[in-house]
PDB file of C-alpha atoms in Angstrom:
ATOM      1  CA  MET A  20       0.124  -0.033  -0.268  1.00 51.00           C
ATOM      2  CA  LYS A  21       1.354   3.554  -1.011  1.00 69.00           C
ATOM      3  CA  GLN A  22       2.282   5.624   2.028  1.00 77.00           C
ATOM      4  CA  THR A  23       0.730   8.441   1.046  1.00 83.00           C
ATOM      5  CA  ALA A  24      -2.745   6.039   1.481  1.00 81.00           C
ATOM      6  CA  ILE A  25      -2.994   7.867   5.153  1.00 83.00           C
ATOM      7  CA  PHE A  26      -4.450  11.093   3.333  1.00 90.00           C
ATOM      8  CA  LEU A  27      -7.475   8.612   2.352  1.00 90.00           C
ATOM      9  CA  ASP A  28      -7.990   9.063   6.742  1.00 85.00           C
ATOM     10  CA  TYR A  29      -7.708  12.025   6.281  1.00 90.00           C
ATOM     11  CA  LEU A  30     -10.314  13.044   3.668  1.00 92.00           C
ATOM     12  CA  ASN A  31     -12.522  10.399   4.699  1.00 90.00           C
ATOM     13  CA  GLU A  32     -13.092  12.666   8.218  1.00 90.00           C
ATOM     14  CA  TYR A  33     -13.117  16.019   7.243  1.00 93.00           C
ATOM     15  CA  PRO A  34     -14.617  18.010   5.367  1.00 94.00           C
ATOM     16  CA  LEU A  35     -13.127  19.214   1.611  1.00 92.00           C
ATOM     17  CA  SER A  36     -12.679  23.058   2.325  1.00 93.00           C
ATOM     18  CA  ASP A  37     -10.238  22.313   5.108  1.00 95.00           C
ATOM     19  CA  THR A  38      -7.305  22.801   5.126  1.00 96.00           C
ATOM     20  CA  PHE A  39      -5.357  20.085   5.264  1.00 96.00           C
ATOM     21  CA  SER A  40      -7.851  18.720   2.685  1.00 95.00           C
ATOM     22  CA  LYS A  41      -6.937  21.724   0.235  1.00 95.00           C
ATOM     23  CA  ILE A  42      -3.427  20.385   0.288  1.00 96.00           C
ATOM     24  CA  ILE A  43      -3.642  16.842   0.280  1.00 95.00           C
ATOM     25  CA  LEU A  44      -6.874  17.333  -3.041  1.00 95.00           C
ATOM     26  CA  PHE A  45      -3.727  19.393  -4.461  1.00 96.00           C
ATOM     27  CA  ILE A  46      -1.274  16.477  -4.041  1.00 95.00           C
ATOM     28  CA  PHE A  47      -2.928  13.512  -5.409  1.00 93.00           C
ATOM     29  CA  GLU A  48      -4.127  15.402  -9.030  1.00 94.00           C
ATOM     30  CA  ASN A  49      -0.318  16.805  -9.458  1.00 95.00           C
ATOM     31  CA  LYS A  50       1.855  13.934  -8.266  1.00 93.00           C
ATOM     32  CA  ALA A  51       3.833  14.016 -11.215  1.00 93.00           C
ATOM     33  CA  GLN A  52       5.576  17.572  -9.902  1.00 95.00           C
ATOM     34  CA  ILE A  53       5.578  17.454  -6.277  1.00 95.00           C
ATOM     35  CA  PRO A  54       9.049  16.306  -5.992  1.00 95.00           C
ATOM     36  CA  THR A  55      10.324  19.212  -8.449  1.00 95.00           C
ATOM     37  CA  MET A  56       8.463  21.248  -6.511  1.00 95.00           C
ATOM     38  CA  THR A  57       9.368  23.720  -4.124  1.00 96.00           C
ATOM     39  CA  ILE A  58       8.124  24.269  -0.423  1.00 96.00           C
ATOM     40  CA  SER A  59       6.663  27.485  -1.046  1.00 96.00           C
ATOM     41  CA  GLU A  60       5.482  26.798  -4.313  1.00 96.00           C
ATOM     42  CA  LEU A  61       3.648  23.608  -2.948  1.00 96.00           C
ATOM     43  CA  ALA A  62       2.292  26.688  -0.195  1.00 96.00           C
ATOM     44  CA  ASP A  63       1.162  29.107  -2.878  1.00 96.00           C
ATOM     45  CA  ALA A  64      -0.217  26.612  -5.698  1.00 95.00           C
ATOM     46  CA  SER A  65      -2.219  25.087  -2.207  1.00 93.00           C
ATOM     47  CA  TYR A  66      -3.006  28.762  -0.917  1.00 93.00           C
ATOM     48  CA  VAL A  67      -1.111  28.591   2.273  1.00 95.00           C
ATOM     49  CA  THR A  68       1.618  29.330   3.417  1.00 96.00           C
ATOM     50  CA  PRO A  69       5.538  27.029   3.738  1.00 96.00           C
ATOM     51  CA  PRO A  70       4.569  27.033   8.281  1.00 96.00           C
ATOM     52  CA  THR A  71       1.141  25.263   7.219  1.00 97.00           C
ATOM     53  CA  ILE A  72       3.171  22.718   4.556  1.00 96.00           C
ATOM     54  CA  THR A  73       5.536  21.829   7.386  1.00 96.00           C
ATOM     55  CA  ARG A  74       2.779  21.308   9.595  1.00 95.00           C
ATOM     56  CA  PHE A  75       0.981  19.530   7.574  1.00 96.00           C
ATOM     57  CA  CYS A  76       3.686  17.006   6.614  1.00 94.00           C
ATOM     58  CA  ARG A  77       4.379  17.092  10.777  1.00 92.00           C
ATOM     59  CA  GLN A  78       0.954  15.859  11.393  1.00 90.00           C
ATOM     60  CA  PHE A  79       0.881  12.835   9.014  1.00 89.00           C
ATOM     61  CA  GLY A  80       4.466  11.304  10.255  1.00 84.00           C
ATOM     62  CA  PHE A  81       6.688  13.218   7.158  1.00 89.00           C
ATOM     63  CA  ARG A  82       9.969  14.099   8.974  1.00 89.00           C
ATOM     64  CA  SER A  83       9.914  17.363   6.336  1.00 94.00           C
ATOM     65  CA  TYR A  84       8.538  18.356   3.530  1.00 96.00           C
ATOM     66  CA  PHE A  85      11.779  17.295   2.037  1.00 95.00           C
ATOM     67  CA  GLU A  86      10.446  13.091   3.713  1.00 94.00           C
ATOM     68  CA  LEU A  87       7.133  13.553   1.982  1.00 95.00           C
ATOM     69  CA  LYS A  88       8.703  14.054  -1.705  1.00 95.00           C
ATOM     70  CA  ASP A  89      11.171  11.980  -1.539  1.00 94.00           C
ATOM     71  CA  VAL A  90       8.197   9.337  -0.567  1.00 91.00           C
ATOM     72  CA  ILE A  91       5.986  10.325  -3.089  1.00 93.00           C
ATOM     73  CA  GLU A  92       8.959  10.231  -5.501  1.00 93.00           C
ATOM     74  CA  ALA A  93       9.328   6.646  -5.034  1.00 89.00           C
ATOM     75  CA  GLU A  94       5.853   5.791  -4.877  1.00 87.00           C
ATOM     76  CA  ASN A  95       6.319   7.327  -8.752  1.00 89.00           C
ATOM     77  CA  ARG A  96       8.713   4.886 -10.090  1.00 86.00           C
ATOM     78  CA  THR A  97       6.714   2.526  -8.363  1.00 78.00           C
ATOM     79  CA  ASP A  98       5.370  -0.583 -10.972  1.00 71.00           C
ATOM     80  CA  PRO A  99       0.803  -0.564  -9.970  1.00 67.00           C
ATOM     81  CA  THR A 100       1.426  -4.223 -11.076  1.00 65.00           C
ATOM     82  CA  ARG A 101       3.500  -4.889  -7.862  1.00 65.00           C
ATOM     83  CA  LEU A 102       1.086  -3.552  -6.347  1.00 65.00           C
ATOM     84  CA  PHE A 103      -1.425  -5.721  -6.627  1.00 68.00           C
ATOM     85  CA  ARG A 104       0.706  -8.756  -6.628  1.00 68.00           C
ATOM     86  CA  LEU A 105       1.075  -9.570 -10.121  1.00 69.00           C
ATOM     87  CA  SER A 106       3.605 -10.322 -12.923  1.00 71.00           C
ATOM     88  CA  LYS A 107       3.046  -8.223 -15.799  1.00 72.00           C
ATOM     89  CA  GLU A 108       1.929 -11.201 -18.061  1.00 75.00           C
ATOM     90  CA  GLU A 109      -0.778 -11.898 -15.086  1.00 75.00           C
ATOM     91  CA  PHE A 110      -2.268  -8.193 -15.202  1.00 75.00           C
ATOM     92  CA  SER A 111      -2.389  -8.393 -19.387  1.00 76.00           C
ATOM     93  CA  HIS A 112      -4.517 -11.176 -19.167  1.00 78.00           C
ATOM     94  CA  ILE A 113      -7.402  -9.376 -17.442  1.00 78.00           C
ATOM     95  CA  ALA A 114      -7.879  -7.160 -20.307  1.00 80.00           C
ATOM     96  CA  THR A 115      -7.231 -10.144 -22.205  1.00 87.00           C
ATOM     97  CA  GLU A 116      -9.328 -12.923 -20.645  1.00 89.00           C
ATOM     98  CA  PRO A 117     -11.057 -10.549 -17.721  1.00 89.00           C
ATOM     99  CA  MET A 118     -13.873 -13.252 -17.136  1.00 91.00           C
ATOM    100  CA  LEU A 119     -11.530 -15.763 -16.711  1.00 88.00           C
ATOM    101  CA  SER A 120      -9.262 -13.557 -14.736  1.00 86.00           C
ATOM    102  CA  PHE A 121     -12.100 -12.741 -13.124  1.00 90.00           C
ATOM    103  CA  GLU A 122     -12.890 -16.773 -11.980  1.00 91.00           C
ATOM    104  CA  SER A 123      -9.177 -17.313 -11.530  1.00 87.00           C
ATOM    105  CA  TYR A 124      -9.244 -14.656  -8.348  1.00 89.00           C
ATOM    106  CA  GLY A 125     -12.449 -15.998  -6.883  1.00 92.00           C
ATOM    107  CA  ASN A 126     -11.614 -19.324  -6.947  1.00 93.00           C
ATOM    108  CA  ARG A 127      -8.556 -18.447  -5.293  1.00 92.00           C
ATOM    109  CA  ILE A 128      -9.648 -16.200  -2.354  1.00 94.00           C
ATOM    110  CA  VAL A 129     -12.364 -19.600  -1.699  1.00 96.00           C
ATOM    111  CA  GLU A 130      -9.074 -22.315  -1.764  1.00 96.00           C
ATOM    112  CA  SER A 131      -7.263 -19.810   0.984  1.00 95.00           C
ATOM    113  CA  ILE A 132     -10.580 -19.249   3.327  1.00 96.00           C
ATOM    114  CA  LYS A 133     -11.014 -23.386   2.809  1.00 97.00           C
ATOM    115  CA  ASP A 134      -7.467 -23.159   3.920  1.00 97.00           C
ATOM    116  CA  THR A 135      -7.681 -21.520   6.471  1.00 97.00           C
ATOM    117  CA  LEU A 136     -10.516 -23.251   7.407  1.00 97.00           C
ATOM    118  CA  ALA A 137      -9.540 -26.625   7.524  1.00 97.00           C
ATOM    119  CA  THR A 138      -5.833 -25.203   9.523  1.00 97.00           C
ATOM    120  CA  VAL A 139      -7.238 -23.003  12.264  1.00 97.00           C
ATOM    121  CA  ASP A 140      -9.313 -24.671  15.059  1.00 96.00           C
ATOM    122  CA  ILE A 141     -12.328 -22.967  17.890  1.00 96.00           C
ATOM    123  CA  ALA A 142      -8.900 -24.015  20.282  1.00 96.00           C
ATOM    124  CA  MET A 143      -6.703 -21.941  18.689  1.00 96.00           C
ATOM    125  CA  ILE A 144      -8.927 -19.102  18.253  1.00 97.00           C
ATOM    126  CA  ASP A 145      -9.247 -19.350  22.196  1.00 96.00           C
ATOM    127  CA  ARG A 146      -5.772 -18.983  22.951  1.00 97.00           C
ATOM    128  CA  PHE A 147      -5.501 -15.835  20.660  1.00 97.00           C
ATOM    129  CA  LEU A 148      -8.450 -14.515  22.699  1.00 97.00           C
ATOM    130  CA  GLN A 149      -7.057 -15.624  26.505  1.00 96.00           C
ATOM    131  CA  LEU A 150      -3.772 -13.836  25.885  1.00 97.00           C
ATOM    132  CA  ILE A 151      -5.792 -10.490  24.735  1.00 97.00           C
ATOM    133  CA  ASP A 152      -7.916 -11.011  27.879  1.00 95.00           C
ATOM    134  CA  THR A 153      -5.187 -11.555  30.641  1.00 95.00           C
ATOM    135  CA  HIS A 154      -3.719  -8.527  28.873  1.00 96.00           C
ATOM    136  CA  GLN A 155      -4.287  -4.871  30.033  1.00 94.00           C
ATOM    137  CA  LYS A 156      -2.077  -2.765  27.895  1.00 96.00           C
ATOM    138  CA  ILE A 157      -2.191  -4.230  24.247  1.00 97.00           C
ATOM    139  CA  VAL A 158      -0.307  -2.938  21.170  1.00 97.00           C
ATOM    140  CA  ILE A 159      -1.180  -4.119  17.368  1.00 97.00           C
ATOM    141  CA  PHE A 160       1.759  -3.507  14.695  1.00 95.00           C
ATOM    142  CA  GLY A 161       0.750  -3.960  10.920  1.00 92.00           C
ATOM    143  CA  TYR A 162       2.532  -2.635   7.725  1.00 86.00           C
ATOM    144  CA  SER A 163       0.632  -1.864   4.747  1.00 80.00           C
ATOM    145  CA  THR A 164      -2.880  -4.182   3.827  1.00 81.00           C
ATOM    146  CA  SER A 165      -1.831  -5.547   7.478  1.00 88.00           C
ATOM    147  CA  HIS A 166      -2.120  -1.959   9.201  1.00 87.00           C
ATOM    148  CA  ARG A 167      -6.160  -1.892   7.994  1.00 88.00           C
ATOM    149  CA  SER A 168      -6.404  -5.630   9.018  1.00 93.00           C
ATOM    150  CA  ALA A 169      -5.033  -4.348  12.579  1.00 93.00           C
ATOM    151  CA  ARG A 170      -7.699  -1.129  12.786  1.00 92.00           C
ATOM    152  CA  SER A 171     -10.258  -4.514  11.565  1.00 94.00           C
ATOM    153  CA  LEU A 172      -8.732  -6.001  15.348  1.00 96.00           C
ATOM    154  CA  GLN A 173      -8.814  -2.896  17.246  1.00 96.00           C
ATOM    155  CA  GLU A 174     -12.395  -1.758  15.863  1.00 95.00           C
ATOM    156  CA  GLY A 175     -13.532  -5.711  17.262  1.00 95.00           C
ATOM    157  CA  LEU A 176     -12.056  -6.034  19.910  1.00 95.00           C
ATOM    158  CA  LEU A 177     -13.786  -2.382  21.153  1.00 95.00           C
ATOM    159  CA  LEU A 178     -17.066  -3.892  20.843  1.00 93.00           C
ATOM    160  CA  ALA A 179     -16.154  -6.125  23.080  1.00 93.00           C
ATOM    161  CA  GLU A 180     -15.220  -3.126  26.234  1.00 92.00           C
ATOM    162  CA  LYS A 181     -11.585  -3.993  25.210  1.00 95.00           C
ATOM    163  CA  LEU A 182      -9.433  -1.057  23.946  1.00 95.00           C
ATOM    164  CA  THR A 183      -6.036  -1.881  22.099  1.00 97.00           C
ATOM    165  CA  PHE A 184      -3.896   0.683  20.717  1.00 96.00           C
ATOM    166  CA  VAL A 185      -3.184   1.283  17.098  1.00 94.00           C
ATOM    167  CA  ALA A 186      -0.836   4.017  15.158  1.00 88.00           C
ATOM    168  CA  ASN A 187      -1.476   5.319  11.861  1.00 80.00           C
ATOM    169  CA  ASN A 188       2.439   6.083  10.682  1.00 79.00           C
ATOM    170  CA  ASP A 189       6.088   4.786  11.790  1.00 80.00           C
ATOM    171  CA  ASP A 190       6.920   7.658  14.258  1.00 82.00           C
ATOM    172  CA  LEU A 191       3.754   6.621  16.306  1.00 87.00           C
ATOM    173  CA  GLN A 192       4.287   3.034  16.382  1.00 91.00           C
ATOM    174  CA  MET A 193       7.736   3.361  17.281  1.00 93.00           C
ATOM    175  CA  GLN A 194       6.272   5.576  20.203  1.00 94.00           C
ATOM    176  CA  LEU A 195       4.074   3.441  21.192  1.00 95.00           C
ATOM    177  CA  ALA A 196       6.756   0.280  20.796  1.00 96.00           C
ATOM    178  CA  GLN A 197       9.083   2.580  23.428  1.00 96.00           C
ATOM    179  CA  SER A 198       5.753   2.587  25.395  1.00 96.00           C
ATOM    180  CA  LEU A 199       5.653  -1.393  25.691  1.00 97.00           C
ATOM    181  CA  ASP A 200       6.854  -3.163  29.249  1.00 96.00           C
ATOM    182  CA  LYS A 201       7.153  -7.185  30.390  1.00 95.00           C
ATOM    183  CA  ASN A 202       3.158  -6.492  31.510  1.00 96.00           C
ATOM    184  CA  SER A 203       1.741  -5.923  27.972  1.00 97.00           C
ATOM    185  CA  LEU A 204       1.008  -7.365  25.323  1.00 97.00           C
ATOM    186  CA  ALA A 205       2.152  -6.763  21.144  1.00 97.00           C
ATOM    187  CA  ILE A 206       0.343  -8.196  18.615  1.00 97.00           C
ATOM    188  CA  ILE A 207       2.369  -8.032  15.089  1.00 96.00           C
ATOM    189  CA  ILE A 208      -0.191  -8.911  12.043  1.00 95.00           C
ATOM    190  CA  SER A 209       1.949  -9.898   9.149  1.00 92.00           C
ATOM    191  CA  SER A 210      -0.006 -12.106   6.591  1.00 90.00           C
ATOM    192  CA  TYR A 211       3.948 -12.861   4.748  1.00 88.00           C
ATOM    193  CA  GLY A 212       6.551 -10.954   6.907  1.00 86.00           C
ATOM    194  CA  ASN A 213       6.438  -7.738   5.181  1.00 86.00           C
ATOM    195  CA  PHE A 214       6.153  -5.948   8.662  1.00 89.00           C
ATOM    196  CA  PHE A 215       9.919  -7.605  10.154  1.00 90.00           C
ATOM    197  CA  SER A 216      12.173  -6.204   6.271  1.00 86.00           C
ATOM    198  CA  ASN A 217      10.425  -2.701   6.612  1.00 86.00           C
ATOM    199  CA  ARG A 218       9.720  -2.254  10.347  1.00 89.00           C
ATOM    200  CA  SER A 219      12.327  -3.466  11.665  1.00 92.00           C
ATOM    201  CA  ALA A 220      13.716  -1.013  13.882  1.00 94.00           C
ATOM    202  CA  ILE A 221      10.049  -0.461  14.801  1.00 95.00           C
ATOM    203  CA  PHE A 222      10.504  -5.036  15.770  1.00 94.00           C
ATOM    204  CA  ASP A 223      13.966  -4.647  17.985  1.00 95.00           C
ATOM    205  CA  GLN A 224      11.996  -2.156  19.822  1.00 96.00           C
ATOM    206  CA  ILE A 225       9.026  -4.686  20.675  1.00 96.00           C
ATOM    207  CA  LEU A 226      12.036  -6.661  21.588  1.00 96.00           C
ATOM    208  CA  THR A 227      13.758  -5.066  23.978  1.00 95.00           C
ATOM    209  CA  SER A 228      10.917  -4.020  25.816  1.00 96.00           C
ATOM    210  CA  HIS A 229      10.005  -7.635  26.724  1.00 95.00           C
ATOM    211  CA  CYS A 230       6.472  -7.731  26.483  1.00 97.00           C
ATOM    212  CA  LYS A 231       4.647 -10.491  25.472  1.00 97.00           C
ATOM    213  CA  THR A 232       4.583 -10.781  21.469  1.00 97.00           C
ATOM    214  CA  ILE A 233       1.885 -12.366  19.311  1.00 97.00           C
ATOM    215  CA  LEU A 234       2.151 -12.912  15.594  1.00 96.00           C
ATOM    216  CA  LEU A 235      -0.872 -13.634  13.370  1.00 96.00           C
ATOM    217  CA  THR A 236       0.429 -14.602  10.029  1.00 94.00           C
ATOM    218  CA  GLN A 237      -0.933 -16.654   6.593  1.00 93.00           C
ATOM    219  CA  GLN A 238       3.237 -17.790   5.788  1.00 89.00           C
ATOM    220  CA  GLN A 239       5.081 -20.535   7.343  1.00 83.00           C
ATOM    221  CA  ASN A 240       8.505 -21.318   8.493  1.00 77.00           C
ATOM    222  CA  ASN A 241       8.234 -17.908   9.391  1.00 70.00           C
ATOM    223  CA  PHE A 242      12.221 -16.459   9.953  1.00 69.00           C
ATOM    224  CA  ILE A 243      11.568 -14.842  13.224  1.00 73.00           C
ATOM    225  CA  SER A 244       9.929 -17.908  14.695  1.00 73.00           C
ATOM    226  CA  ALA A 245      12.189 -18.289  17.578  1.00 78.00           C
ATOM    227  CA  SER A 246      12.144 -14.453  18.579  1.00 89.00           C
ATOM    228  CA  ILE A 247       7.971 -14.381  18.653  1.00 94.00           C
ATOM    229  CA  ASP A 248       6.279 -16.236  21.899  1.00 95.00           C
ATOM    230  CA  HIS A 249       3.320 -16.856  20.506  1.00 95.00           C
ATOM    231  CA  ILE A 250       2.967 -17.788  15.828  1.00 95.00           C
ATOM    232  CA  PHE A 251      -1.155 -18.079  15.022  1.00 96.00           C
ATOM    233  CA  CYS A 252      -0.293 -19.653  11.039  1.00 95.00           C
ATOM    234  CA  ILE A 253      -3.629 -19.712   9.896  1.00 96.00           C
ATOM    235  CA  ASN A 254      -2.936 -21.166   6.104  1.00 95.00           C
ATOM    236  CA  SER A 255      -0.641 -24.657   5.563  1.00 93.00           C
ATOM    237  CA  GLN A 256       0.267 -22.878   1.647  1.00 90.00           C
ATOM    238  CA  SER A 257       1.043 -19.542   0.453  1.00 85.00           C
ATOM    239  CA  PHE A 258      -1.915 -17.271  -1.048  1.00 87.00           C
ATOM    240  CA  GLU A 259       0.494 -14.186  -1.288  1.00 83.00           C
ATOM    241  CA  LYS A 260      -1.160 -13.966  -4.809  1.00 82.00           C
ATOM    242  CA  ILE A 261      -4.578 -13.169  -3.605  1.00 84.00           C
ATOM    243  CA  GLY A 262      -3.004 -10.915  -0.399  1.00 86.00           C
ATOM    244  CA  SER A 263      -4.767 -11.077   3.350  1.00 90.00           C
ATOM    245  CA  TYR A 264      -8.289 -12.206   2.975  1.00 94.00           C
ATOM    246  CA  SER A 265      -7.396 -15.220   5.636  1.00 96.00           C
ATOM    247  CA  THR A 266      -6.111 -12.519   7.586  1.00 96.00           C
ATOM    248  CA  ASN A 267      -9.174 -10.512   7.384  1.00 96.00           C
ATOM    249  CA  PHE A 268     -11.567 -12.849   8.093  1.00 97.00           C
ATOM    250  CA  PHE A 269      -9.839 -14.598  10.526  1.00 97.00           C
ATOM    251  CA  ILE A 270     -10.189 -11.785  12.532  1.00 97.00           C
ATOM    252  CA  ASP A 271     -13.821 -11.238  12.304  1.00 97.00           C
ATOM    253  CA  PHE A 272     -14.441 -14.245  13.549  1.00 97.00           C
ATOM    254  CA  MET A 273     -12.690 -14.216  17.237  1.00 97.00           C
ATOM    255  CA  CYS A 274     -13.746 -10.746  17.540  1.00 96.00           C
ATOM    256  CA  ARG A 275     -17.520 -12.204  17.002  1.00 96.00           C
ATOM    257  CA  ARG A 276     -15.819 -15.069  19.153  1.00 96.00           C
ATOM    258  CA  TYR A 277     -14.941 -12.908  21.754  1.00 96.00           C
ATOM    259  CA  PHE A 278     -17.853 -10.713  21.851  1.00 95.00           C
ATOM    260  CA  ASP A 279     -19.417 -14.141  22.624  1.00 93.00           C
ATOM    261  CA  LEU A 280     -17.557 -14.699  25.949  1.00 90.00           C
ATOM    262  CA  LYS A 281     -17.581 -11.743  27.365  1.00 87.00           C
ATOM    263  CA  TRP A 282     -21.357 -11.102  26.210  1.00 83.00           C
ATOM    264  CA  LYS A 283     -22.285 -14.576  28.180  1.00 72.00           C
ATOM    265  CA  LYS A 284     -19.934 -13.764  31.341  1.00 71.00           C
ATOM    266  CA  LYS A 285     -22.445 -10.285  31.935  1.00 65.00           C
TER     267      LYS A 285
END
């Protein structure tokens, strides 16, 4: 997922007439030009001042306007087919054989869910929930699409009045990692291990805290398994091409199960 996707959360919560919303709209509509624009040029184009651009960058976890430009430049160079986890050949089939591609994609999703049903049992789910229930401070970590899964878990647990914490950017994730102690629980959602390669400093900080750790993953034989206290692998094979459907299915049911268990105690 692109780092600038974090701007969508702001657009979804604030009116388009808001100052930061106007800056975001200009960035999305002119991404090709942003890497060559000075902070003053962006400010003028957005009808704000340079200090407002600086505050805008810090609001979304960028240390400076230069860092924001570097991120946008990198996104501009990214092959869009990679973001969909497709080869160029697979992508071309969508144009030449759209229905066949649609059926193949859907069938692969069904296969991943069936594999999860064969791999996971209720005892595994309840072990996960017991760890959640016995810890007061819980921080959930994720990268890219797994961050959205982390948010889903946070919202689902809140329905059962269990408060957890999720950060929307790297700086806040690091701050949460630094707040952990031996009585805390860190849940890392990483379907295919990208969190550990892209957020290694945050993971190192989690380990430094000596908190209890959980990894929710779809990937067998994870190379960091020795560092994690509890690993919940919900697939027996890789479904990387179709993403995190199994993870989202697992989280959705687990939250329903947790709500049911807590409701019965009332």
